[in-house]
mmCIF file of C-alpha atoms in Angstrom:
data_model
loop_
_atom_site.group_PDB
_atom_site.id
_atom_site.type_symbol
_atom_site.label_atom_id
_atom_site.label_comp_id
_atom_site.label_asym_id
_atom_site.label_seq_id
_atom_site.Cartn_x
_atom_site.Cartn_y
_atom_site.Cartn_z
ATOM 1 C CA UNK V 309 -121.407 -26.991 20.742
ATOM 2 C CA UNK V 310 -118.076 -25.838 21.360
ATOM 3 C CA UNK V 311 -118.097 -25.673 24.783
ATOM 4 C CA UNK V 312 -116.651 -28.986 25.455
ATOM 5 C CA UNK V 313 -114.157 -28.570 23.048
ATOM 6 C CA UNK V 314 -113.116 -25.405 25.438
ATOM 7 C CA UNK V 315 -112.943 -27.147 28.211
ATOM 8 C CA UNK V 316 -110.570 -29.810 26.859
ATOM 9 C CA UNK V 317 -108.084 -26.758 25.625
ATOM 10 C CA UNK V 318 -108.638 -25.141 28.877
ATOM 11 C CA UNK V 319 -107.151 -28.844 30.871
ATOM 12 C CA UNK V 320 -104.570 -29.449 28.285
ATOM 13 C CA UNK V 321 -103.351 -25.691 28.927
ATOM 14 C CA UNK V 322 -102.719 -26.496 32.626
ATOM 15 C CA UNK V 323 -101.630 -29.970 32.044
ATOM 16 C CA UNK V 324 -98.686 -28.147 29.429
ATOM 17 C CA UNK V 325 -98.257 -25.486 32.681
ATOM 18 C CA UNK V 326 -97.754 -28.042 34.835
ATOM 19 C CA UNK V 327 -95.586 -30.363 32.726
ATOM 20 C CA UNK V 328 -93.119 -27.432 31.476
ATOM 21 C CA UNK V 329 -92.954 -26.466 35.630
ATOM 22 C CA UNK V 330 -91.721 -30.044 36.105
ATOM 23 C CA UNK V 331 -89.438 -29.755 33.345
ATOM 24 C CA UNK V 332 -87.680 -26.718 34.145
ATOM 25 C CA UNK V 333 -87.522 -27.907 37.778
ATOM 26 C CA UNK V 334 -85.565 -30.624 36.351
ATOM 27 C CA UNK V 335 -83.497 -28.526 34.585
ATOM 28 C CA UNK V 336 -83.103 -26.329 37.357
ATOM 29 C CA UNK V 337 -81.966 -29.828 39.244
ATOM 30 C CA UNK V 338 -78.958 -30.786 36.769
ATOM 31 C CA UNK V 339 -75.342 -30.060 37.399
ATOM 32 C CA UNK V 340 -74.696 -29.070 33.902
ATOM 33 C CA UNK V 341 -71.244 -27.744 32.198
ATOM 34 C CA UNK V 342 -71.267 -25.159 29.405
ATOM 35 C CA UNK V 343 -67.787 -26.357 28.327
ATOM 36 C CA UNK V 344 -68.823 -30.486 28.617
ATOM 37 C CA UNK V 345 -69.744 -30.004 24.470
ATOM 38 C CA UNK V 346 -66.390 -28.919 23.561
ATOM 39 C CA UNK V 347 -64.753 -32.067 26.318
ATOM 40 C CA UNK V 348 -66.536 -34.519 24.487
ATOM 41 C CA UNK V 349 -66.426 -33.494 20.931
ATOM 42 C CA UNK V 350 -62.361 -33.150 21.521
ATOM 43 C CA UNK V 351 -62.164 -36.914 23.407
ATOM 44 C CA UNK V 352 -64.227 -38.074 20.398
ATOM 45 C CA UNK V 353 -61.420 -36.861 18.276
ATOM 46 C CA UNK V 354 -58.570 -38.244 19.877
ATOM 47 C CA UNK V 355 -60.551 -41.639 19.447
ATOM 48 C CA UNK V 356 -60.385 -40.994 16.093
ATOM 49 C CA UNK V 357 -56.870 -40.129 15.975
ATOM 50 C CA UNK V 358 -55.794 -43.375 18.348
ATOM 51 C CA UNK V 359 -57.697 -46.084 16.009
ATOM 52 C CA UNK V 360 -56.360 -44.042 13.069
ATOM 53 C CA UNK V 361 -52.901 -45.208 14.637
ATOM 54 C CA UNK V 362 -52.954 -48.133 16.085
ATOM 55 C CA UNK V 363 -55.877 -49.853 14.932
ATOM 56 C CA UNK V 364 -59.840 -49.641 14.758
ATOM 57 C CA UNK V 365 -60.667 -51.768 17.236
ATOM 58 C CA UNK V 366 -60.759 -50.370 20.553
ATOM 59 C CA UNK V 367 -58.809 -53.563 21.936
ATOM 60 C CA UNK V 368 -55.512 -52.388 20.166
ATOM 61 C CA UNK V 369 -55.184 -48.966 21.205
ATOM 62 C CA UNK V 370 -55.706 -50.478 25.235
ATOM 63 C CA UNK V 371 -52.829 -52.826 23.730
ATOM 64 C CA UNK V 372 -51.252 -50.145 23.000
ATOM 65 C CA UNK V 373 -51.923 -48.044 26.079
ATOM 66 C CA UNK V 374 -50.492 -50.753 28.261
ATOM 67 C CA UNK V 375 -48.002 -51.238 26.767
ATOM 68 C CA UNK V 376 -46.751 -47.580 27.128
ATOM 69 C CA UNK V 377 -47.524 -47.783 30.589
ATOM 70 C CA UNK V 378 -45.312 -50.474 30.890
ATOM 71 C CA UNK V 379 -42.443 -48.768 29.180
ATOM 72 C CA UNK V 380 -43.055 -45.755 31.348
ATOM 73 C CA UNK V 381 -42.639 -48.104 34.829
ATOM 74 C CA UNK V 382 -39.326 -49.159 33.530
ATOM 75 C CA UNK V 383 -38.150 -45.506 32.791
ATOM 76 C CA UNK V 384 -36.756 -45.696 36.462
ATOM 77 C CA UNK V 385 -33.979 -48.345 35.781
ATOM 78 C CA UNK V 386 -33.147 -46.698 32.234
ATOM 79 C CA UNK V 387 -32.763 -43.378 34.312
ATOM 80 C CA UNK V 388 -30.443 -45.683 36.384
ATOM 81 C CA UNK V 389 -28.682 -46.678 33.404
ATOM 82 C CA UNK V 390 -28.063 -43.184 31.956
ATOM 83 C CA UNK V 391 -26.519 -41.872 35.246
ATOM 84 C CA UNK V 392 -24.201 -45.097 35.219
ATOM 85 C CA UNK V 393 -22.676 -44.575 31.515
ATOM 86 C CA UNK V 394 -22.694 -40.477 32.355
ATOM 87 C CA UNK V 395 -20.290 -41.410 35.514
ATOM 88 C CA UNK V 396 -18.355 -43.481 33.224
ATOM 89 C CA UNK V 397 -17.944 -40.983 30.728
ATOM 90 C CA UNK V 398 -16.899 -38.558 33.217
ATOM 91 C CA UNK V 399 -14.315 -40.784 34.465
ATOM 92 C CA UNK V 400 -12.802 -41.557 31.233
ATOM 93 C CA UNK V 401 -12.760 -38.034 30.517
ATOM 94 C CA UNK V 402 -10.641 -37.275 33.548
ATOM 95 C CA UNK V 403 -8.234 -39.934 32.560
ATOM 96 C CA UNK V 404 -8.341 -38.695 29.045
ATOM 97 C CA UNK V 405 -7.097 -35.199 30.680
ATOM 98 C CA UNK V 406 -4.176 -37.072 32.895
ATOM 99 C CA UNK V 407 -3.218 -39.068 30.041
ATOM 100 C CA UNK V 408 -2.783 -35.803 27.572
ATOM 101 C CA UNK V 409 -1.460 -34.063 29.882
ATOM 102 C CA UNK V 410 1.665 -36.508 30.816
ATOM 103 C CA UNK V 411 2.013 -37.034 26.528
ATOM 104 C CA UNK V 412 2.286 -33.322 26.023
ATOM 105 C CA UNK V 413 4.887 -33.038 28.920
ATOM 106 C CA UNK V 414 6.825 -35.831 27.520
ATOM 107 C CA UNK V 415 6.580 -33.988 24.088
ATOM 108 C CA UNK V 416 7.609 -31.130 25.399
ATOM 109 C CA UNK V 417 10.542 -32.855 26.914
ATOM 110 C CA UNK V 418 11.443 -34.310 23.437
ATOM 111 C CA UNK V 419 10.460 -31.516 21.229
ATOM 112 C CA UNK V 420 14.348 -29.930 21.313
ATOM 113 C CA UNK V 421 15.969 -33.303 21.023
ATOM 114 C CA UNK V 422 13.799 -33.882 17.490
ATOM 115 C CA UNK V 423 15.046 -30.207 16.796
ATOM 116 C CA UNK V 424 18.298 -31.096 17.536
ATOM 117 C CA UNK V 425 18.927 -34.084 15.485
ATOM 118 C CA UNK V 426 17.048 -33.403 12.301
ATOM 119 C CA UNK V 427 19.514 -29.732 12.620
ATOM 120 C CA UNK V 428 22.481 -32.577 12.891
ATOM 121 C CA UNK V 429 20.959 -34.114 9.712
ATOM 122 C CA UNK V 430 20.498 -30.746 7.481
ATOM 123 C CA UNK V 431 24.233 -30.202 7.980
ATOM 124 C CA UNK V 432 24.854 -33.813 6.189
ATOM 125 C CA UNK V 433 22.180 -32.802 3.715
ATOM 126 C CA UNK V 434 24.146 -29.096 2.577
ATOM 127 C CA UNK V 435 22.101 -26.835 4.884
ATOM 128 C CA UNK V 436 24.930 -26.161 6.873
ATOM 129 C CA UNK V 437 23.954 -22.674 8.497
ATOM 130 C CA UNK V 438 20.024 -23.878 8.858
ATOM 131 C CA UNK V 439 18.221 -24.447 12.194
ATOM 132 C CA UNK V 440 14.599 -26.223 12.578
ATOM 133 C CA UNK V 441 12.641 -25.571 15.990
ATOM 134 C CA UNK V 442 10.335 -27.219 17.474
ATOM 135 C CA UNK V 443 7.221 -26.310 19.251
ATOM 136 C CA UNK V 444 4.894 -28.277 21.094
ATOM 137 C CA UNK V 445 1.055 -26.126 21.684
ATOM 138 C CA UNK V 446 -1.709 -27.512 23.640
ATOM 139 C CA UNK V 447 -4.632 -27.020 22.381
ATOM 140 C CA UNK V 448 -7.490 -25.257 24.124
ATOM 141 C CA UNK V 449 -10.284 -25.679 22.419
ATOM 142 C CA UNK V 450 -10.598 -29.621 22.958
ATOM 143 C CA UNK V 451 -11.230 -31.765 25.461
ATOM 144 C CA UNK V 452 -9.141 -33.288 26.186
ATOM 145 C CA UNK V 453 -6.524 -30.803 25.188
ATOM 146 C CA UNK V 454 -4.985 -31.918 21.398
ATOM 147 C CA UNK V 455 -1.688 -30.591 21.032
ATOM 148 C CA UNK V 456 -0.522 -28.980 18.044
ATOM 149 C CA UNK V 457 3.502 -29.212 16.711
ATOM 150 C CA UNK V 458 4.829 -26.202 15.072
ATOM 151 C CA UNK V 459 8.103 -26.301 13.269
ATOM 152 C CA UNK V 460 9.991 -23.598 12.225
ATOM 153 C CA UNK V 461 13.081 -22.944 10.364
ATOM 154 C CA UNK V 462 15.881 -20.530 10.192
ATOM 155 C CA UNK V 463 17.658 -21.050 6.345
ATOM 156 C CA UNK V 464 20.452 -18.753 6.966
ATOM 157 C CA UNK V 465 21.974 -16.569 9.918
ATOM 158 C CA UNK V 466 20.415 -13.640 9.884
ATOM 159 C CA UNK V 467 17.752 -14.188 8.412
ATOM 160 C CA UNK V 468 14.134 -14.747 10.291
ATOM 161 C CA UNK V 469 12.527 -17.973 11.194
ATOM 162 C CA UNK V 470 9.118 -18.652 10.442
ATOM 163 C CA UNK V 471 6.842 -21.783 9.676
ATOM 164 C CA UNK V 472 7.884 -24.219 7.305
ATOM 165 C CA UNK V 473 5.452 -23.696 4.346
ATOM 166 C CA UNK V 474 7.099 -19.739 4.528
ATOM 167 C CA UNK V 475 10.410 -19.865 4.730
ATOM 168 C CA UNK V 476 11.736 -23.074 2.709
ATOM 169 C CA UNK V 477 11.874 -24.082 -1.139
ATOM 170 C CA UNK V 478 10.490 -27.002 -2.132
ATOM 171 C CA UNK V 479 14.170 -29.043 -2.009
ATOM 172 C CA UNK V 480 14.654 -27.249 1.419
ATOM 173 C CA UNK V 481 11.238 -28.275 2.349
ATOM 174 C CA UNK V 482 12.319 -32.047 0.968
ATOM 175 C CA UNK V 483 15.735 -31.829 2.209
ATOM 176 C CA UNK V 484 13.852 -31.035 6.141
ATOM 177 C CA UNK V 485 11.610 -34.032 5.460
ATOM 178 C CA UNK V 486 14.365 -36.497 4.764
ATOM 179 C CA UNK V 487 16.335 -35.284 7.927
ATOM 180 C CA UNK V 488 13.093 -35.682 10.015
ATOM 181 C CA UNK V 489 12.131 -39.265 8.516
ATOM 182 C CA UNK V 490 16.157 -40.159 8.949
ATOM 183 C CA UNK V 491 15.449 -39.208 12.597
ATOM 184 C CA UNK V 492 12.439 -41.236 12.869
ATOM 185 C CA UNK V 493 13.848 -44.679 11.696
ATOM 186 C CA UNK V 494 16.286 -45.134 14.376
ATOM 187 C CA UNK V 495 17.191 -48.256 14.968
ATOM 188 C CA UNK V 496 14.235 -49.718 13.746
ATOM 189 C CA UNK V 497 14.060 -52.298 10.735
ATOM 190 C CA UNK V 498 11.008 -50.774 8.928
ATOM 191 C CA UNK V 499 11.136 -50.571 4.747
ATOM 192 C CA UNK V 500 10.713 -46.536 4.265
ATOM 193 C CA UNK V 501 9.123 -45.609 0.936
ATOM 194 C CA UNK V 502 10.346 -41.970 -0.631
ATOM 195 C CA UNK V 503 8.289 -40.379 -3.488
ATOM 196 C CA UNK V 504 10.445 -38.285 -5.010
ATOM 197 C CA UNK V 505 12.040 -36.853 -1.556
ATOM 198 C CA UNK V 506 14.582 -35.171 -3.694
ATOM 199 C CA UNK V 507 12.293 -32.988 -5.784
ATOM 200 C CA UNK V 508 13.408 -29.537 -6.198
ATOM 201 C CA UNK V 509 17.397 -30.241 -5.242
ATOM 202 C CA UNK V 510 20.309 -31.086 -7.575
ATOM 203 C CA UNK V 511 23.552 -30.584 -8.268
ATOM 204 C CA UNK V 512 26.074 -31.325 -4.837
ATOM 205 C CA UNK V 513 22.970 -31.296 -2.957
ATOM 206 C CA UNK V 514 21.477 -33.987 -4.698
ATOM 207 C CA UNK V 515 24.521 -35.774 -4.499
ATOM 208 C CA UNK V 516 24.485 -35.416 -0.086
ATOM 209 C CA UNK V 517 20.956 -36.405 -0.606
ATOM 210 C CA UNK V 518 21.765 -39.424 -2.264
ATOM 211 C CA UNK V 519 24.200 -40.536 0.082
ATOM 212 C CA UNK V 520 22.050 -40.018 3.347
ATOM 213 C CA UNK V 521 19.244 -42.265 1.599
ATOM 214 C CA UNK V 522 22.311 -44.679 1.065
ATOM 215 C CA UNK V 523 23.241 -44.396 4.912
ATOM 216 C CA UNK V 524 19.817 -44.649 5.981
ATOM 217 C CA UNK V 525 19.159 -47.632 4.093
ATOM 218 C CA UNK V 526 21.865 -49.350 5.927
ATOM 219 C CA UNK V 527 20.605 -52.196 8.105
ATOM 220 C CA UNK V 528 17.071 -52.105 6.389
ATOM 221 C CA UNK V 529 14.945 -51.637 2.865
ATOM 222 C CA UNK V 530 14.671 -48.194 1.181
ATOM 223 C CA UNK V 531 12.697 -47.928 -1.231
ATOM 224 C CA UNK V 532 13.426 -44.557 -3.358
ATOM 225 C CA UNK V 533 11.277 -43.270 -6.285
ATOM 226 C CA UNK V 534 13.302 -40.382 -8.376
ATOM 227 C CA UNK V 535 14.275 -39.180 -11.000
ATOM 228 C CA UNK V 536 18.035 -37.806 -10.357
ATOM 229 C CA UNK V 537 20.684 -40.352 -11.093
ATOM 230 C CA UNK V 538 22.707 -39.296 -8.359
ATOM 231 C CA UNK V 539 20.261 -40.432 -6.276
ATOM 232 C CA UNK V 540 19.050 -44.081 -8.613
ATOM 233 C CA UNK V 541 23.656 -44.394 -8.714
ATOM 234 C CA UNK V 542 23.712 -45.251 -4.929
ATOM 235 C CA UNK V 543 20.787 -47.879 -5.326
ATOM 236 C CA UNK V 544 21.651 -51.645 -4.573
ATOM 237 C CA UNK V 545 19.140 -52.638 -7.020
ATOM 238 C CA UNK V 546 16.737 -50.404 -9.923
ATOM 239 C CA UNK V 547 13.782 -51.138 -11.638
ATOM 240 C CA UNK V 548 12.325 -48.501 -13.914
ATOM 241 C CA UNK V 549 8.830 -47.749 -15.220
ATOM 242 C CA UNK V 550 7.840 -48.624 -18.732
ATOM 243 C CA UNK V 551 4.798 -47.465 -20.554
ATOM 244 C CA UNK V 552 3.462 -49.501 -23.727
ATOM 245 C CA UNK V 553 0.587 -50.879 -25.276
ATOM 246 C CA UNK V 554 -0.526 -54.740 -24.917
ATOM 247 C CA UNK V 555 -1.593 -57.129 -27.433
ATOM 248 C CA UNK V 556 -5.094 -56.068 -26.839
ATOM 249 C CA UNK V 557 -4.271 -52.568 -27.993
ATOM 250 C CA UNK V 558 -4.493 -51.023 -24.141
ATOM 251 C CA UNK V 559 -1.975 -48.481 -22.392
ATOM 252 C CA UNK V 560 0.136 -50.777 -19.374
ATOM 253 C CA UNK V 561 2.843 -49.378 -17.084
ATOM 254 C CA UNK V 562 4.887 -52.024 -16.074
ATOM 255 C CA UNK V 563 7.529 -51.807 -13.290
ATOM 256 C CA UNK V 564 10.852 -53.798 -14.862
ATOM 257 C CA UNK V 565 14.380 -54.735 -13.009
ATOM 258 C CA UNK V 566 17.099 -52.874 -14.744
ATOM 259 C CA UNK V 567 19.965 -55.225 -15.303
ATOM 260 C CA UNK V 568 23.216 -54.514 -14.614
ATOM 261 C CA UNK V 569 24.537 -54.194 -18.764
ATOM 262 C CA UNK V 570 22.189 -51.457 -18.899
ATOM 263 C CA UNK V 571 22.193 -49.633 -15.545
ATOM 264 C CA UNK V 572 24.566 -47.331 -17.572
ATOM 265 C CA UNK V 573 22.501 -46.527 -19.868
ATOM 266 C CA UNK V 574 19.227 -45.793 -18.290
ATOM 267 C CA UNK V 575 21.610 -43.137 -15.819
ATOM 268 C CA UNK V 576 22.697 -41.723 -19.169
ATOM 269 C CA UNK V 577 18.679 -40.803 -19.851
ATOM 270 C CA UNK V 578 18.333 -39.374 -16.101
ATOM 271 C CA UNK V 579 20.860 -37.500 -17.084
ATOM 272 C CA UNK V 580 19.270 -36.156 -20.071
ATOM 273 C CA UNK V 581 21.568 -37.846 -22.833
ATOM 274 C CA UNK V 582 21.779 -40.904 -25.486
ATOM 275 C CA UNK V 583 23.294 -44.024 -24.465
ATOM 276 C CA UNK V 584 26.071 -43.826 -26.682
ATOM 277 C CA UNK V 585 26.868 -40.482 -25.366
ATOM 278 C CA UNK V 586 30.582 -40.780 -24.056
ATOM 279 C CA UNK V 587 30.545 -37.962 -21.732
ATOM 280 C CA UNK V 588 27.089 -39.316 -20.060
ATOM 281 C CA UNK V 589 28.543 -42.764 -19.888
ATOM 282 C CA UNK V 590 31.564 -41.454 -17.994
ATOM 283 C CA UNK V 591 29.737 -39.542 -15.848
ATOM 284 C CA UNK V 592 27.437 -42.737 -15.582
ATOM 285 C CA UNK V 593 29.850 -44.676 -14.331
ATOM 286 C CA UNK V 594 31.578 -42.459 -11.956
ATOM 287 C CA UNK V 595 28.171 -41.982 -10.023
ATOM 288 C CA UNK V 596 27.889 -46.049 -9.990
ATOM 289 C CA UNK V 597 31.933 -46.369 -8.625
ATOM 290 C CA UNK V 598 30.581 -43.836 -5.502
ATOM 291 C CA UNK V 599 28.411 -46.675 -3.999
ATOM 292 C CA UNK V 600 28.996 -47.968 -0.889
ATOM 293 C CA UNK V 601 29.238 -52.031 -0.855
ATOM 294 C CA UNK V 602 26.981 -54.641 1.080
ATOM 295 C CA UNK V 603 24.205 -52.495 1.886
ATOM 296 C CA UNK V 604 21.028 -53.268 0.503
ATOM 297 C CA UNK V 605 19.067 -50.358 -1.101
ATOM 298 C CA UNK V 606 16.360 -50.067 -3.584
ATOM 299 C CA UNK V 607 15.426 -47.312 -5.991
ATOM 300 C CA UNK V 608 13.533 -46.972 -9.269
#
């Protein structure tokens, strides 16, 4: 019979009832939050990430962790630390600014004097009629303020004065450098070293040239490299540049004293002619008879 059987379905059927009641009352009960999925599934990930990092133990990512945290407690004396250099960089900034500003005053202050002399010296150096200016600029894009010189030059009256680099020829441009370094040396006892300071000149000019090297050497060592023998004439001593081949087949330059028994002749090929040329060897030798005596000069 069946019967039974019914029975049994009939108490399982209120059993289920009364089992999915208590379930959904439990349900009902929890204090559940849609989003807690996504929470989880993203701390899960930055697990990941951490032992990905710094290691796959758990142990070394707390390591880690405190260690960070004790970094971060100390942030307070490195904040400390920054405020202390900024304060110290502000006050050498300030006395950066007083400092530049007393040097460009005394430049100022100096800037005619400099313009002054090196004129004095263009008049010794046949530039007679020409006048070099000097300009001090403070600069205002820096800080502290850089200063800027500008020199300018007047060749001739009547004529305009503008910068250097506009105005002057390359042996007026030399001719302004001399005068300036003649200015510079003072009294001092510093060797001076002239590349070819007398490029561009020649003639009487490179003959006042010449003799203003030969003044400024007096008292220390000038050391002159040219290629004008008015200039290598008024030398205390010459050495000369040779260019040949060693016994190992190679190009040398060698730098040689020129003796005295043939000072004439090397002048004779500065000035463009044989050694046994008798009108170079005259000439030679009345360049030689214009130096002064017992000052000590070098040229090559």
């Amino acid at each position: 019979s069946v019967v039974p059987l019914a029975q049994e379905l009939d108490e399982a059927s209120a059993r289920l009832q009364e089992v999915a009641l208590g379930l959904r009352a439990y349900i009902d009960g929890l204090d559940s939050d849609p989003n807690r999925l996504d929470v989880v599934e993203a701390r899960l990930e930055e697990y990941g990430r951490l032992s990905r990092r710094y290691g796959a133990e758990i142990e070394h990512v707390i390591e880690r962790a405190e260690a960070a945290r004790a970094e971060l407690a100390g942030s307070a004396e490195h904040d400390g630390e920054i405020e202390r250099l900024a304060d110290a960089h502000a006050a050498s900034l300030a006395k950066a600014r007083d400092i530049a500003a007393e040097l460009h005053s005394a430049r100022e202050e100096a800037a005619p004097r400099l313009a002054e002399a090196a004129t004095q010296e263009l008049i010794a150096l046949a530039m007679p009629q020409a006048v070099l200016s000097v300009a001090v600029v403070a600069g205002v894009d820096d800080d502290p303020p850089v200063d800027r010189c500008e020199m300018t030059l007047q060749v001739n009256p009547g004529l305009p004065a503008g910068p250097l680099a506009d105005v002057a020829s390359g042996g007026e441009l030399s001719r302004v450098l001399l005068a300036l370094h003649s200015v510079a040396a003072g009294g001092g006892r510093e060797t001076w070293v002239f590349d070819e300071v007398d490029a561009g000149v020649g003639g009487e000019t490179a003959g006042a040239v010449a003799e203003r090297l030969a003044r400024l050497a007096d008292g220390r060592q000038v050391v002159v490299i040219t290629h004008l023998p008015q200039v290598a004439a008024l030398a205390g001593a010459h050495y000369r540049l040779v260019k040949g081949v060693d016994d190992d087949g190679r190009t040398e330059t060698r730098v040689e004293p020129v003796p005295g028994d043939e000072l004439v002749d090397e002048l004779c090929r500065m000035l463009g002619a044989r050694p046994g040329d008798a009108g170079a060897r005259r000439h030679a030798q009345e360049l030689l008879a214009r130096r002064p005596k017992g000052q000590g000069r070098t040229a090559a």
